[in-house]
Coordinates of C-alpha atoms and ligand atoms in Angstrom, one line a residue:
X1 CA 77.7 142.0 70.9
X2 CA 78.8 139.7 68.1
X3 CA 76.5 138.4 65.5
X4 CA 79.5 137.5 63.4
X5 CA 77.9 134.3 62.3
X6 CA 75.0 136.1 60.7
X7 CA 77.2 138.7 59.0
X8 CA 79.7 136.0 58.0
X9 CA 77.0 134.0 56.1
X10 CA 76.0 137.0 54.1
X11 CA 75.0 134.9 51.1
X12 CA 72.4 132.9 52.9
X13 CA 70.7 135.8 54.6
X14 CA 67.6 136.8 52.8
X15 CA 66.8 139.9 54.8
X16 CA 69.1 142.9 55.5
X17 CA 70.9 142.7 58.8
X18 CA 69.6 145.2 61.3
X19 CA 71.7 145.3 64.5
X20 CA 69.2 147.5 66.3
X21 CA 66.5 144.8 66.3
X22 CA 66.2 141.7 68.4
X23 CA 66.8 138.6 66.3
X24 CA 65.5 135.2 65.6
X25 CA 66.9 132.8 63.0
X26 CA 66.9 129.6 61.2
X27 CA 70.0 127.4 61.4
X28 CA 70.6 124.7 58.9
X29 CA 71.9 124.0 55.4
X30 CA 70.6 124.7 52.8
X31 CA 68.2 127.4 54.1
X32 CA 67.9 129.8 51.2
X33 CA 64.6 128.3 50.0
X34 CA 62.9 128.5 53.4
X35 CA 59.6 130.2 53.9
X36 CA 60.3 130.7 57.6
X37 CA 61.9 134.2 57.3
X38 CA 58.8 135.5 55.3
X39 CA 56.4 134.0 57.7
X40 CA 58.1 135.2 60.9
X41 CA 59.1 138.7 59.7
X42 CA 55.6 139.3 58.4
X43 CA 54.2 138.3 61.8
X44 CA 56.7 140.4 63.8
X45 CA 55.7 143.4 61.7
X46 CA 52.0 142.7 62.1
X47 CA 52.2 142.4 65.8
X48 CA 54.6 145.4 66.2
X49 CA 57.5 143.3 67.5
X50 CA 60.9 145.0 66.9
X51 CA 62.7 141.9 65.7
X52 CA 64.1 140.3 62.5
X53 CA 64.3 136.7 61.5
X54 CA 67.3 135.5 59.4
X55 CA 68.1 132.3 57.6
X56 CA 71.7 131.3 58.3
X57 CA 73.5 128.6 56.5
X58 CA 75.2 126.5 59.2
X59 CA 77.0 123.2 58.5
X60 CA 77.4 120.7 61.3
X61 CA 81.0 121.5 61.8
X62 CA 80.1 125.2 62.4
X63 CA 77.3 124.6 64.9
X64 CA 79.3 124.6 68.1
X65 CA 80.9 128.0 67.3
X66 CA 77.5 129.5 66.3
X67 CA 75.8 128.3 69.5
X68 CA 78.7 129.6 71.6
X69 CA 78.1 133.0 70.0
X70 CA 74.3 132.8 70.3
X71 CA 74.5 132.1 74.0
X72 CA 76.1 135.5 74.6
X73 CA 73.6 137.7 72.8
X74 CA 70.0 138.7 73.5
X75 CA 68.0 136.7 71.0
X76 CA 64.3 135.7 70.7
X77 CA 64.9 132.1 69.6
X78 CA 65.9 130.0 66.7
X79 CA 64.6 127.3 64.4
X80 CA 66.8 124.3 63.5
X81 CA 66.5 122.4 60.3
X82 CA 68.3 119.7 58.4
X83 CA 71.1 118.5 58.9
X84 CA 71.3 119.8 62.5
X85 CA 68.1 118.6 64.2
X86 CA 69.7 115.7 65.9
X87 CA 73.3 117.0 66.0
X88 CA 72.2 120.1 68.0
X89 CA 71.1 118.0 71.0
X90 CA 74.6 117.7 72.4
X91 CA 74.8 121.5 72.7
X92 CA 71.4 122.1 74.3
X93 CA 71.0 122.5 78.0
X94 CA 67.5 121.2 78.4
X95 CA 64.9 119.4 76.2
X96 CA 61.2 119.4 76.4
X97 CA 59.4 116.0 76.5
X98 CA 58.6 115.9 72.7
X99 CA 62.2 116.7 71.8
X100 CA 63.5 114.1 74.3
X101 CA 61.3 111.4 73.0
X102 CA 61.9 112.3 69.3
X103 CA 65.6 112.8 69.7
X104 CA 65.4 116.0 67.7
X105 CA 65.1 119.7 68.0
X106 CA 63.5 122.2 65.6
X107 CA 63.1 125.2 68.0
X108 CA 65.5 126.8 70.5
X109 CA 64.4 129.2 73.2
X110 CA 66.7 131.0 75.6
X111 CA 65.3 130.5 79.1
X112 CA 67.1 131.8 82.2
X113 CA 70.5 131.7 80.6
X114 CA 70.0 128.2 79.2
X115 CA 69.2 127.0 75.7
X116 CA 66.0 124.9 75.7
X117 CA 65.2 122.6 72.8
X118 CA 61.7 121.9 71.6
X119 CA 60.3 120.1 68.5
X120 CA 57.1 121.7 67.1
X121 CA 56.9 119.6 63.9
X122 CA 54.6 116.9 65.4
X123 CA 52.4 119.5 67.2
X124 CA 52.3 121.5 63.9
X125 CA 51.0 118.5 62.1
X126 CA 48.3 117.8 64.6
X127 CA 47.3 121.5 64.6
X128 CA 47.0 121.3 60.8
X129 CA 44.3 118.6 61.2
X130 CA 42.0 121.3 62.5
X131 CA 41.8 122.5 58.9
X132 CA 39.8 119.3 58.1
X133 CA 38.1 119.1 61.6
X134 CA 40.0 116.0 62.7
X135 CA 41.3 115.3 66.2
X136 CA 43.6 112.5 67.3
X137 CA 42.6 111.7 70.9
X138 CA 41.4 108.1 71.1
X139 CA 42.2 107.4 67.4
X140 CA 43.9 104.4 65.8
X141 CA 46.6 105.7 63.5
X142 CA 48.7 104.1 60.8
X143 CA 51.9 106.0 59.7
X144 CA 54.0 105.1 56.7
X145 CA 57.7 105.6 57.4
X146 CA 59.8 106.1 60.5
X147 CA 62.3 108.8 59.6
X148 CA 62.7 112.3 61.1
X149 CA 59.3 113.7 60.2
X150 CA 57.5 110.5 61.2
X151 CA 59.3 110.4 64.6
X152 CA 58.2 113.9 65.6
X153 CA 54.6 113.2 64.5
X154 CA 54.4 109.8 66.3
X155 CA 55.7 111.4 69.6
X156 CA 53.1 114.1 69.5
X157 CA 50.3 111.7 68.5
X158 CA 51.2 109.6 71.6
X159 CA 51.4 112.7 73.8
X160 CA 48.1 114.0 72.5
X161 CA 46.5 110.6 73.5
X162 CA 46.0 108.7 70.3
X163 CA 44.8 105.2 71.2
X164 CA 47.3 103.3 69.0
X165 CA 50.0 104.0 66.4
X166 CA 51.1 101.4 63.9
X167 CA 54.3 102.3 62.2
X168 CA 54.7 100.7 58.8
X169 CA 58.3 100.6 57.6
X170 CA 60.7 98.4 55.6
X171 CA 62.2 95.7 57.6
X172 CA 65.8 96.9 57.0
X173 CA 68.8 97.9 59.1
X174 CA 66.9 100.6 61.0
X175 CA 64.2 98.2 62.2
X176 CA 65.8 97.6 65.7
X177 CA 66.2 101.3 66.3
X178 CA 62.5 101.9 65.4
X179 CA 61.4 99.1 67.6
X180 CA 63.3 100.6 70.5
X181 CA 61.8 104.0 69.8
X182 CA 58.3 102.4 69.8
X183 CA 59.0 100.6 73.1
X184 CA 60.1 103.9 74.6
X185 CA 56.9 105.6 73.5
X186 CA 54.9 102.8 75.0
X187 CA 56.9 103.2 78.3
X188 CA 56.5 106.9 78.5
X189 CA 52.9 107.4 77.3
X190 CA 49.6 105.5 77.4
X191 CA 49.6 104.9 73.6
X192 CA 50.0 101.5 72.1
X193 CA 52.7 101.7 69.4
X194 CA 53.8 98.8 67.2
X195 CA 55.8 98.3 64.0
X196 CA 54.7 96.3 60.9
X197 CA 56.3 95.5 57.6
X198 CA 55.3 98.0 55.0
X199 CA 56.1 95.5 52.3
X200 CA 53.6 92.9 53.5
X201 CA 50.4 93.9 51.7
X202 CA 48.1 91.6 53.7
X203 CA 49.3 93.1 57.0
X204 CA 49.1 96.6 55.6
X205 CA 45.6 96.1 54.3
X206 CA 44.5 94.8 57.7
X207 CA 46.1 97.7 59.5
X208 CA 44.4 100.2 57.2
X209 CA 41.0 98.5 57.8
X210 CA 41.3 99.1 61.6
X211 CA 42.7 102.7 61.4
X212 CA 40.9 106.0 61.6
X213 CA 43.8 108.0 60.2
X214 CA 46.5 107.1 57.6
X215 CA 49.6 109.3 57.3
X216 CA 52.3 109.1 54.6
X217 CA 55.6 110.2 56.2
X218 CA 57.8 108.8 53.4
X219 CA 58.9 110.7 50.3
X220 CA 57.1 108.3 48.0
X221 CA 54.8 110.5 45.8
X222 CA 57.1 113.5 45.8
X223 CA 59.0 112.9 42.6
X224 CA 56.8 110.2 41.1
X225 CA 53.1 109.5 40.7
X226 CA 53.3 106.5 43.0
X227 CA 51.6 105.6 46.2
X228 CA 52.6 102.9 48.8
X229 CA 48.9 102.2 49.3
X230 CA 46.6 100.3 46.9
X231 CA 43.6 102.5 46.1
X232 CA 41.2 99.6 46.9
X233 CA 42.4 99.7 50.6
X234 CA 40.9 103.2 51.1
X235 CA 37.4 103.8 52.4
X236 CA 35.4 107.0 52.8
X237 CA 35.6 107.2 56.6
X238 CA 39.4 107.0 56.6
X239 CA 41.3 110.3 57.0
X240 CA 44.3 110.4 54.7
X241 CA 47.3 112.8 55.3
X242 CA 50.4 113.2 53.3
X243 CA 53.3 115.2 54.8
X244 CA 54.4 116.0 51.3
X245 CA 53.3 119.5 50.2
X246 CA 55.0 119.6 46.8
X247 CA 53.1 118.4 44.8
X248 CA 50.0 119.4 46.6
X249 CA 48.1 116.4 45.4
X250 CA 50.2 113.2 45.5
X251 CA 48.8 110.0 44.1
X252 CA 47.8 108.9 47.6
X253 CA 45.8 112.1 48.1
X254 CA 44.2 111.8 44.6
X255 CA 43.1 108.3 45.5
X256 CA 41.8 109.5 48.8
X257 CA 39.8 112.2 47.1
X258 CA 38.4 109.7 44.6
X259 CA 37.5 107.4 47.5
X260 CA 35.5 110.2 49.4
X261 CA 38.1 110.5 52.3
X262 CA 38.8 113.7 54.2
X263 CA 42.5 114.4 53.3
X264 CA 45.2 117.0 53.8
X265 CA 48.8 117.6 52.5
X266 CA 51.8 118.8 54.5
X267 CA 51.5 122.5 53.6
X268 CA 49.8 123.6 56.8
X269 CA 52.1 121.4 59.0
X270 CA 54.8 123.9 57.9
X271 CA 52.6 126.9 58.9
X272 CA 51.5 125.5 62.2
X273 CA 55.0 124.3 63.3
X274 CA 56.1 127.8 62.7
X275 CA 53.2 129.3 64.7
X276 CA 54.2 127.0 67.6
X277 CA 57.8 128.3 67.5
X278 CA 56.6 131.9 67.3
X279 CA 54.4 131.4 70.4
X280 CA 57.4 129.9 72.3
X281 CA 59.6 132.9 71.5
X282 CA 57.1 135.8 71.8
X283 CA 54.2 134.3 73.9
X284 CA 51.9 135.7 71.2
X285 CA 49.8 134.0 68.6
X286 CA 51.1 134.2 65.0
X287 CA 48.4 135.9 62.9
X288 CA 47.6 132.6 61.3
X289 CA 44.8 133.6 58.9
X290 CA 46.8 136.5 57.5
X291 CA 50.0 134.4 57.1
X292 CA 48.0 131.7 55.4
X293 CA 46.5 134.2 52.9
X294 CA 49.8 135.8 52.2
X295 CA 52.2 132.8 52.0
X296 CA 50.1 129.6 51.8
X297 CA 47.3 130.3 49.4
Ligands
LIG301 P1 63.6 110.6 56.2 O1 64.1 110.9 57.6 O2 64.6 110.3 55.1 O3 62.6 109.3 56.4 C1 62.0 108.7 55.3 C2 61.2 107.5 55.7 O4 60.5 107.0 54.5 C3 62.1 106.3 56.2 O5 61.4 105.7 57.2 C4 62.2 105.4 54.9 O6 62.1 104.1 55.2 C5 60.8 105.7 54.3 N1 60.9 105.4 52.8 C6 61.6 106.0 51.9 N2 61.4 105.5 50.7 C7 60.6 104.4 50.9 C8 60.0 103.5 50.0 N3 60.2 103.5 48.7 N4 59.2 102.5 50.6 C9 58.9 102.5 51.9 N5 59.4 103.4 52.7 C10 60.2 104.4 52.2 O7 62.7 111.7 55.7 P2 61.8 112.7 56.5 O8 62.6 113.9 56.8 O9 61.1 112.0 57.6 O10 60.7 113.2 55.4 C11 59.7 112.3 55.0 C12 58.7 113.1 54.1 O11 58.0 114.1 55.0 C13 59.3 113.9 53.0 O12 58.5 113.7 51.9 C14 59.3 115.3 53.4 O13 59.1 116.2 52.3 C15 58.1 115.3 54.3 N6 58.2 116.4 55.4 C16 57.2 117.3 55.4 C17 57.3 118.3 56.4 C18 56.2 119.3 56.5 O14 56.4 120.3 57.2 N7 55.1 119.2 55.8 C19 58.3 118.3 57.3 C20 59.3 117.3 57.2 C21 59.2 116.3 56.2 P3 63.1 103.1 56.0 O15 62.9 103.4 57.4 O16 62.7 101.8 55.6 O17 64.5 103.5 55.4

């Protein structure tokens, strides 16, 4: 039974390899900073599951070989991160509906000899809203950005019956692709999805005024104290979410707090997407409160 690809990438493994245990892993590059091994190994131990989770540094050109190897061993499942989330689709046998609509995979589960791809990022985001007692069914939602994270969140919002989703993005070369994505969501779900120009302040202001939930899925606010939204557009009954978790309080969230809004950052999205993967692999619930206390407080 070869786990050569784990042994070969010794440097990126942050737990000792134990060939007697079942394994799960994270595939991507870079992965050394990831919190996933801590979160999953702690949960395996707590629930008495004899398994280990490894972070494995895999570049796109190594992916085919790694997956060929993984197919031939008994493994619990894997997470997939950048830059492999889209690339991996061509090697996967079956996709669940979220992955198919989003065009990305962050979780692999071996099922009846096949590799099945899921994406738990969007569902993890929606689960995280329980922390501020917010649900999405029937809501009108404005999301800033249309990249990888936004796409997973939009798909799940639509599948979980949001009433409408307005995607605000720059009208640049990716506009046509995003319009096609929105049209596909409208085709496959009952959600009404549209695209507006994030650089048109009047349209943006109007869209905020008719939304229940505002989500920042751009990196703006991560490395600067900037927000794409003028503070005066916020109102106390708007829910404001930022997928950024470092810093914990972006300018947008500080403005939301000042304006009396309920708000949340992306920290618990990370936790809940992991909990969703864990459930797919083990059929057991991750001990969320303990994991939260240990790694997210
Ligand atoms: P991405 O694929 O690069 O997409 C970024 C999006 O932001 C694009 O749509 C881009 O717009 C837009 N954007 C970037 N700079 C902008 C600006 N100055 N003005 C307007 N729009 C701008 O990135 P991603 O992977 O989706 O990540 C987005 C954010 O989510 C990051 O901050 C990341 O840290 C966070 N994230 C959090 C989690 C979590 O678990 N909490 C998970 C994944 C990502 P165009 O379409 O116009 O190019």
